[in-house]
Amino acid sequence: MRCAAIICLALLSMAFQPPSPDARRTAVGDLAELPPLLRRAFSAEVPEFEPIPKPSPHDWLAVHPETGQTFDQFKASHPNRPTDSRRVIYLQPLGEFAADRSPSIEKLREFAAAFFAMEVKALPALSLEVFRLTTRRNPNTGNLQILTSDVLDFLKERVPADAFCVLAITMEDLYPEPSWNFVFGQASLRERVGVYSFARYDPAFYGETRNSGYETLLLRRSCKVLAHETSHMFGLAHCTFFNCLMNGSNHLAESDRRPLHLCPVCLRKLQWSVGFDVRERYRALERVARAEGFADEADWLSKEIRILHGE
Ligand SMILES: [Zn+2]
Ligand SMILES: [Zn+2]
């Protein structure tokens, strides 16, 4: 009985509580010194940015009660920033990206270039056989998997001189060590390299039918994971303040619910790091979202652009 009470108390103290309006303002930080446009773009008190709701039992924050990272904490962590000499994001395709079941590398590159307002270059694809990366058949499902540490070791040796980071992307499944079933991706922030798989964003991976429009769904999911994971390379931790691209996610439905854009806290972090013009970045993102059929996201961006123009 006493044990049960103690466990309950421990669980209660761990349970994630959505932050108050005050806590969200604190997370954005002091905006007083910024020009009016940025004060509006980073405002925590506008309706277009929804506060994060209380998580359901299997959601990320119910399982991993994170405390969040304010803008001031982000700055104090001395994150990697692009410099004049290290300013290119490299995408390294790994294995085959068959046109009928993979997102287009060029579309991913365009999206990332708009999202980070940086130059993004795709390197020539690497063949798994030629580079002898360690692979296995998953003991339960039998599907091919690549060992992530092998990929990271390979990338570390080949980081181009002008790279901010190098991200391997693949349609093959990944595993981080023999005892694990799989992993979506892994990165080394210090070495500025990462590897991410889009395999589990394709309905066919789970034996489901690819319904009409699945290409848009697969591209959207892949753009989302690419933007989320690349933002980690800039030192952005998971967001616990708003509905945001940087929210952690524990399952596909939760990941699908996340928006494709950043909340004011995370947008301020990325803007501090890269120094882009917020309106120009939104305009570039809107063009890509519209062209690729991400209609709700394109509408959100159009509205935000109008707001930032004072309309
Ligand atoms: Zn993450
Ligand atoms: Zn956020």
Short mmCIF file of C-alpha atoms and ligand atoms in Angstrom, two decimals:
data_model
loop_
_atom_site.label_atom_id
_atom_site.label_comp_id
_atom_site.label_asym_id
_atom_site.label_seq_id
_atom_site.Cartn_x
_atom_site.Cartn_y
_atom_site.Cartn_z
CA MET A 1 0.00 0.00 0.00
CA ARG A 2 2.73 2.38 1.05
CA CYS A 3 4.78 1.32 -1.97
CA ALA A 4 1.84 1.94 -4.27
CA ALA A 5 1.36 5.41 -2.77
CA ILE A 6 5.04 6.22 -3.25
CA ILE A 7 4.94 4.99 -6.84
CA CYS A 8 1.82 7.11 -7.49
CA LEU A 9 3.53 10.17 -6.05
CA ALA A 10 6.61 9.52 -8.15
CA LEU A 11 4.48 9.14 -11.29
CA LEU A 12 2.56 12.32 -10.48
CA SER A 13 5.72 14.31 -10.04
CA MET A 14 7.05 12.95 -13.34
CA ALA A 15 3.87 13.47 -15.36
CA PHE A 16 4.25 16.17 -17.97
CA GLN A 17 2.16 19.29 -17.38
CA PRO A 18 1.63 21.63 -20.34
CA PRO A 19 3.37 24.96 -19.59
CA SER A 20 1.45 28.06 -18.53
CA PRO A 21 1.27 31.16 -20.79
CA ASP A 22 3.95 32.69 -18.55
CA ALA A 23 6.24 29.69 -19.03
CA ARG A 24 5.76 29.92 -22.80
CA ARG A 25 6.70 33.63 -22.74
CA THR A 26 9.78 32.81 -20.67
CA ALA A 27 10.72 30.09 -23.16
CA VAL A 28 10.71 32.59 -26.04
CA GLY A 29 12.84 34.99 -23.96
CA ASP A 30 13.10 38.76 -23.91
CA LEU A 31 12.05 40.26 -27.25
CA ALA A 32 12.34 43.94 -26.24
CA GLU A 33 15.55 44.63 -28.20
CA LEU A 34 14.31 43.01 -31.44
CA PRO A 35 12.77 44.86 -34.43
CA PRO A 36 8.93 44.81 -34.55
CA LEU A 37 8.82 42.15 -37.29
CA LEU A 38 10.81 39.65 -35.21
CA ARG A 39 8.87 40.53 -32.06
CA ARG A 40 5.69 39.55 -33.93
CA ALA A 41 7.25 36.45 -35.53
CA PHE A 42 8.43 35.17 -32.13
CA SER A 43 5.38 36.18 -30.10
CA ALA A 44 4.19 33.43 -27.75
CA GLU A 45 0.73 34.96 -27.45
CA VAL A 46 -0.74 34.69 -30.93
CA PRO A 47 -3.45 32.24 -32.02
CA GLU A 48 -1.54 30.66 -34.93
CA PHE A 49 0.78 28.85 -32.50
CA GLU A 50 -1.13 26.31 -30.42
CA PRO A 51 0.08 25.42 -26.92
CA ILE A 52 1.15 21.81 -26.53
CA PRO A 53 -1.72 19.70 -25.15
CA LYS A 54 -1.55 17.13 -22.35
CA PRO A 55 -0.08 13.93 -23.85
CA SER A 56 -2.13 10.73 -24.28
CA PRO A 57 -0.77 7.64 -22.49
CA HIS A 58 1.46 6.40 -25.35
CA ASP A 59 2.63 9.81 -26.57
CA TRP A 60 6.26 10.88 -26.29
CA LEU A 61 5.87 13.19 -23.29
CA ALA A 62 3.88 10.60 -21.32
CA VAL A 63 6.79 8.19 -21.70
CA HIS A 64 9.68 10.69 -21.72
CA PRO A 65 8.72 13.63 -19.46
CA GLU A 66 11.16 16.21 -20.83
CA THR A 67 11.61 19.64 -19.26
CA GLY A 68 12.18 21.55 -22.48
CA GLN A 69 14.84 24.02 -23.60
CA THR A 70 14.17 27.75 -23.49
CA PHE A 71 15.79 30.14 -25.98
CA ASP A 72 18.18 31.35 -23.25
CA GLN A 73 19.14 27.77 -22.36
CA PHE A 74 19.72 27.02 -26.04
CA LYS A 75 22.08 29.99 -26.39
CA ALA A 76 23.90 29.07 -23.18
CA SER A 77 24.55 25.56 -24.56
CA HIS A 78 26.92 27.06 -27.20
CA PRO A 79 25.39 25.09 -30.07
CA ASN A 80 27.09 24.54 -33.43
CA ARG A 81 26.35 27.46 -35.77
CA PRO A 82 27.01 27.82 -39.48
CA THR A 83 30.07 29.97 -40.20
CA ASP A 84 31.40 31.60 -43.39
CA SER A 85 33.53 28.54 -44.02
CA ARG A 86 31.10 25.83 -42.75
CA ARG A 87 27.77 26.71 -44.22
CA VAL A 88 26.53 23.84 -46.43
CA ILE A 89 24.16 21.05 -45.37
CA TYR A 90 25.09 17.87 -47.25
CA LEU A 91 22.65 15.04 -47.91
CA GLN A 92 24.28 11.69 -48.53
CA PRO A 93 21.85 9.19 -50.12
CA LEU A 94 22.68 5.68 -48.98
CA GLY A 95 21.52 2.70 -51.05
CA GLU A 96 18.78 2.81 -53.62
CA PHE A 97 16.06 5.52 -53.84
CA ALA A 98 13.76 3.77 -56.33
CA ALA A 99 11.45 6.36 -57.93
CA ASP A 100 8.24 4.38 -57.30
CA ARG A 101 8.73 3.90 -53.55
CA SER A 102 11.02 6.69 -52.34
CA PRO A 103 10.83 10.44 -51.86
CA SER A 104 12.71 12.44 -54.51
CA ILE A 105 16.17 13.49 -53.29
CA GLU A 106 15.83 16.75 -55.24
CA LYS A 107 12.52 17.57 -53.51
CA LEU A 108 14.01 16.79 -50.10
CA ARG A 109 16.97 19.01 -50.96
CA GLU A 110 14.67 21.88 -52.04
CA PHE A 111 12.60 21.60 -48.88
CA ALA A 112 15.67 21.55 -46.61
CA ALA A 113 17.16 24.57 -48.45
CA ALA A 114 13.92 26.52 -47.83
CA PHE A 115 13.57 25.33 -44.24
CA PHE A 116 17.11 26.20 -43.14
CA ALA A 117 17.59 29.09 -45.60
CA MET A 118 21.00 27.59 -46.34
CA GLU A 119 22.70 25.93 -49.26
CA VAL A 120 21.87 22.22 -49.30
CA LYS A 121 23.78 19.86 -51.60
CA ALA A 122 23.05 16.23 -52.41
CA LEU A 123 26.13 14.02 -52.75
CA PRO A 124 26.24 11.11 -55.25
CA ALA A 125 24.46 8.04 -53.82
CA LEU A 126 26.58 5.44 -52.01
CA SER A 127 26.10 1.81 -52.85
CA LEU A 128 25.89 -0.47 -49.80
CA GLU A 129 27.90 -3.22 -51.49
CA VAL A 130 30.77 -1.01 -52.61
CA PHE A 131 31.34 0.49 -49.16
CA ARG A 132 30.83 -2.77 -47.27
CA LEU A 133 28.71 -1.30 -44.50
CA THR A 134 27.62 -3.85 -41.91
CA THR A 135 24.09 -5.08 -42.55
CA ARG A 136 21.86 -7.82 -41.16
CA ARG A 137 18.43 -9.32 -41.64
CA ASN A 138 16.14 -8.26 -38.78
CA PRO A 139 15.74 -11.38 -36.59
CA ASN A 140 11.94 -10.88 -36.33
CA THR A 141 10.87 -9.48 -39.69
CA GLY A 142 13.71 -10.58 -42.00
CA ASN A 143 14.08 -7.12 -43.59
CA LEU A 144 17.53 -5.71 -44.43
CA GLN A 145 19.01 -3.30 -41.87
CA ILE A 146 22.20 -1.18 -41.82
CA LEU A 147 24.32 -0.67 -38.68
CA THR A 148 24.18 3.08 -37.88
CA SER A 149 27.61 3.32 -36.19
CA ASP A 150 29.23 2.02 -39.40
CA VAL A 151 27.54 4.80 -41.38
CA LEU A 152 28.55 7.50 -38.86
CA ASP A 153 32.18 6.27 -38.87
CA PHE A 154 32.15 6.36 -42.65
CA LEU A 155 30.75 9.92 -42.77
CA LYS A 156 33.11 11.29 -40.10
CA GLU A 157 36.09 10.55 -42.34
CA ARG A 158 34.56 12.36 -45.28
CA VAL A 159 33.02 15.60 -43.93
CA PRO A 160 33.59 18.21 -46.71
CA ALA A 161 35.55 21.29 -45.63
CA ASP A 162 32.57 23.62 -46.18
CA ALA A 163 30.02 21.33 -44.45
CA PHE A 164 27.90 22.50 -41.55
CA CYS A 165 26.75 18.87 -41.29
CA VAL A 166 26.46 15.70 -43.36
CA LEU A 167 23.29 13.63 -43.15
CA ALA A 168 23.00 10.20 -44.68
CA ILE A 169 19.44 9.39 -45.76
CA THR A 170 18.27 5.95 -46.75
CA MET A 171 15.22 3.88 -47.65
CA GLU A 172 16.78 0.90 -45.85
CA ASP A 173 15.95 0.18 -42.21
CA LEU A 174 18.58 0.85 -39.49
CA TYR A 175 19.77 -0.72 -36.23
CA PRO A 176 22.16 0.83 -33.66
CA GLU A 177 23.45 -2.42 -32.11
CA PRO A 178 22.62 -6.14 -32.33
CA SER A 179 20.29 -6.17 -29.29
CA TRP A 180 17.99 -3.49 -30.79
CA ASN A 181 15.07 -4.21 -33.10
CA PHE A 182 15.51 -1.01 -35.16
CA VAL A 183 16.16 2.73 -34.91
CA PHE A 184 14.79 5.63 -37.03
CA GLY A 185 18.14 7.40 -36.99
CA GLN A 186 21.22 8.38 -35.05
CA ALA A 187 23.56 11.39 -35.02
CA SER A 188 26.76 12.65 -33.52
CA LEU A 189 26.32 16.37 -32.92
CA ARG A 190 29.98 16.88 -32.06
CA GLU A 191 31.12 15.23 -35.29
CA ARG A 192 28.29 16.92 -37.26
CA VAL A 193 27.11 13.69 -38.91
CA GLY A 194 23.83 11.79 -38.82
CA VAL A 195 21.93 9.00 -40.55
CA TYR A 196 18.13 8.74 -40.94
CA SER A 197 15.88 6.17 -42.52
CA PHE A 198 12.57 6.88 -44.25
CA ALA A 199 11.75 3.16 -44.61
CA ARG A 200 9.14 3.14 -41.85
CA TYR A 201 7.25 6.11 -43.29
CA ASP A 202 6.09 4.05 -46.27
CA PRO A 203 2.77 2.22 -45.60
CA ALA A 204 4.15 -0.76 -47.58
CA PHE A 205 6.78 -1.33 -44.89
CA TYR A 206 3.97 -2.51 -42.59
CA GLY A 207 2.33 -4.56 -45.34
CA GLU A 208 -0.35 -1.87 -45.85
CA THR A 209 -1.69 -0.76 -49.23
CA ARG A 210 -0.19 2.37 -50.73
CA ASN A 211 -3.36 4.41 -51.24
CA SER A 212 -3.56 7.13 -53.87
CA GLY A 213 -1.60 10.14 -52.70
CA TYR A 214 0.86 8.06 -50.69
CA GLU A 215 3.75 9.76 -52.58
CA THR A 216 2.73 13.07 -51.00
CA LEU A 217 2.39 11.40 -47.59
CA LEU A 218 5.82 9.76 -47.87
CA LEU A 219 7.46 12.99 -49.05
CA ARG A 220 5.78 15.00 -46.30
CA ARG A 221 6.82 12.53 -43.59
CA SER A 222 10.37 12.43 -44.98
CA CYS A 223 10.61 16.25 -45.13
CA LYS A 224 9.35 16.37 -41.56
CA VAL A 225 11.89 13.91 -40.16
CA LEU A 226 14.68 15.55 -42.16
CA ALA A 227 13.83 19.02 -40.79
CA HIS A 228 13.37 17.71 -37.23
CA GLU A 229 16.62 15.73 -37.17
CA THR A 230 18.65 18.42 -38.93
CA SER A 231 17.37 20.98 -36.39
CA HIS A 232 18.89 18.76 -33.68
CA MET A 233 22.24 19.29 -35.48
CA PHE A 234 21.82 23.03 -34.72
CA GLY A 235 21.43 22.20 -31.01
CA LEU A 236 17.63 22.49 -30.84
CA ALA A 237 16.32 20.06 -28.21
CA HIS A 238 12.76 18.71 -28.20
CA CYS A 239 10.05 21.30 -27.79
CA THR A 240 7.65 21.08 -24.84
CA PHE A 241 5.96 24.49 -25.24
CA PHE A 242 3.81 24.45 -28.39
CA ASN A 243 2.59 22.08 -31.10
CA CYS A 244 5.81 22.13 -33.03
CA LEU A 245 7.98 20.26 -35.50
CA MET A 246 10.47 19.80 -32.65
CA ASN A 247 8.05 17.86 -30.41
CA GLY A 248 9.32 14.36 -29.67
CA SER A 249 7.22 11.56 -31.12
CA ASN A 250 6.75 8.02 -29.96
CA HIS A 251 4.68 6.63 -32.81
CA LEU A 252 3.69 7.41 -36.38
CA ALA A 253 0.28 8.92 -35.55
CA GLU A 254 1.95 11.35 -33.15
CA SER A 255 4.57 12.25 -35.73
CA ASP A 256 1.82 12.80 -38.35
CA ARG A 257 0.01 15.17 -35.97
CA ARG A 258 3.06 17.40 -35.57
CA PRO A 259 3.09 20.47 -37.81
CA LEU A 260 5.79 20.95 -40.44
CA HIS A 261 6.71 24.36 -38.99
CA LEU A 262 8.51 25.60 -35.90
CA CYS A 263 6.87 27.28 -32.91
CA PRO A 264 8.11 30.76 -31.87
CA VAL A 265 10.64 29.34 -29.37
CA CYS A 266 12.24 27.01 -31.90
CA LEU A 267 11.98 29.52 -34.75
CA ARG A 268 13.87 32.05 -32.65
CA LYS A 269 16.62 29.49 -31.99
CA LEU A 270 17.04 28.64 -35.67
CA GLN A 271 16.89 32.31 -36.72
CA TRP A 272 19.54 33.20 -34.13
CA SER A 273 21.73 30.41 -35.51
CA VAL A 274 21.31 31.02 -39.26
CA GLY A 275 20.34 34.72 -39.29
CA PHE A 276 17.74 34.40 -42.08
CA ASP A 277 14.99 36.86 -42.99
CA VAL A 278 11.89 35.28 -41.41
CA ARG A 279 9.47 36.46 -44.13
CA GLU A 280 11.71 35.38 -47.01
CA ARG A 281 12.11 31.95 -45.40
CA TYR A 282 8.34 31.59 -45.00
CA ARG A 283 7.84 32.61 -48.65
CA ALA A 284 10.33 29.99 -49.87
CA LEU A 285 8.69 27.33 -47.67
CA GLU A 286 5.25 28.30 -48.90
CA ARG A 287 6.33 27.83 -52.54
CA VAL A 288 7.66 24.33 -51.79
CA ALA A 289 4.64 23.33 -49.66
CA ARG A 290 2.24 24.54 -52.39
CA ALA A 291 4.17 22.77 -55.18
CA GLU A 292 4.28 19.47 -53.28
CA GLY A 293 0.62 19.44 -52.24
CA PHE A 294 1.13 20.07 -48.50
CA ALA A 295 -2.04 22.17 -48.67
CA ASP A 296 -2.74 22.80 -44.96
CA GLU A 297 0.88 23.74 -44.33
CA ALA A 298 0.95 26.04 -47.39
CA ASP A 299 -2.24 27.74 -46.12
CA TRP A 300 -0.71 28.20 -42.66
CA LEU A 301 2.40 29.74 -44.23
CA SER A 302 0.36 32.11 -46.49
CA LYS A 303 -1.54 33.32 -43.44
CA GLU A 304 1.64 33.86 -41.43
CA ILE A 305 3.23 35.78 -44.34
CA ARG A 306 0.15 38.05 -44.52
CA ILE A 307 0.30 38.62 -40.74
CA LEU A 308 3.99 39.52 -40.89
CA HIS A 309 3.21 42.01 -43.68
CA GLY A 310 0.75 43.67 -41.29
CA GLU A 311 -2.29 42.76 -43.40
ZN ZN B 1 14.08 14.42 -31.99
ZN ZN B 2 8.96 24.43 -30.65
#
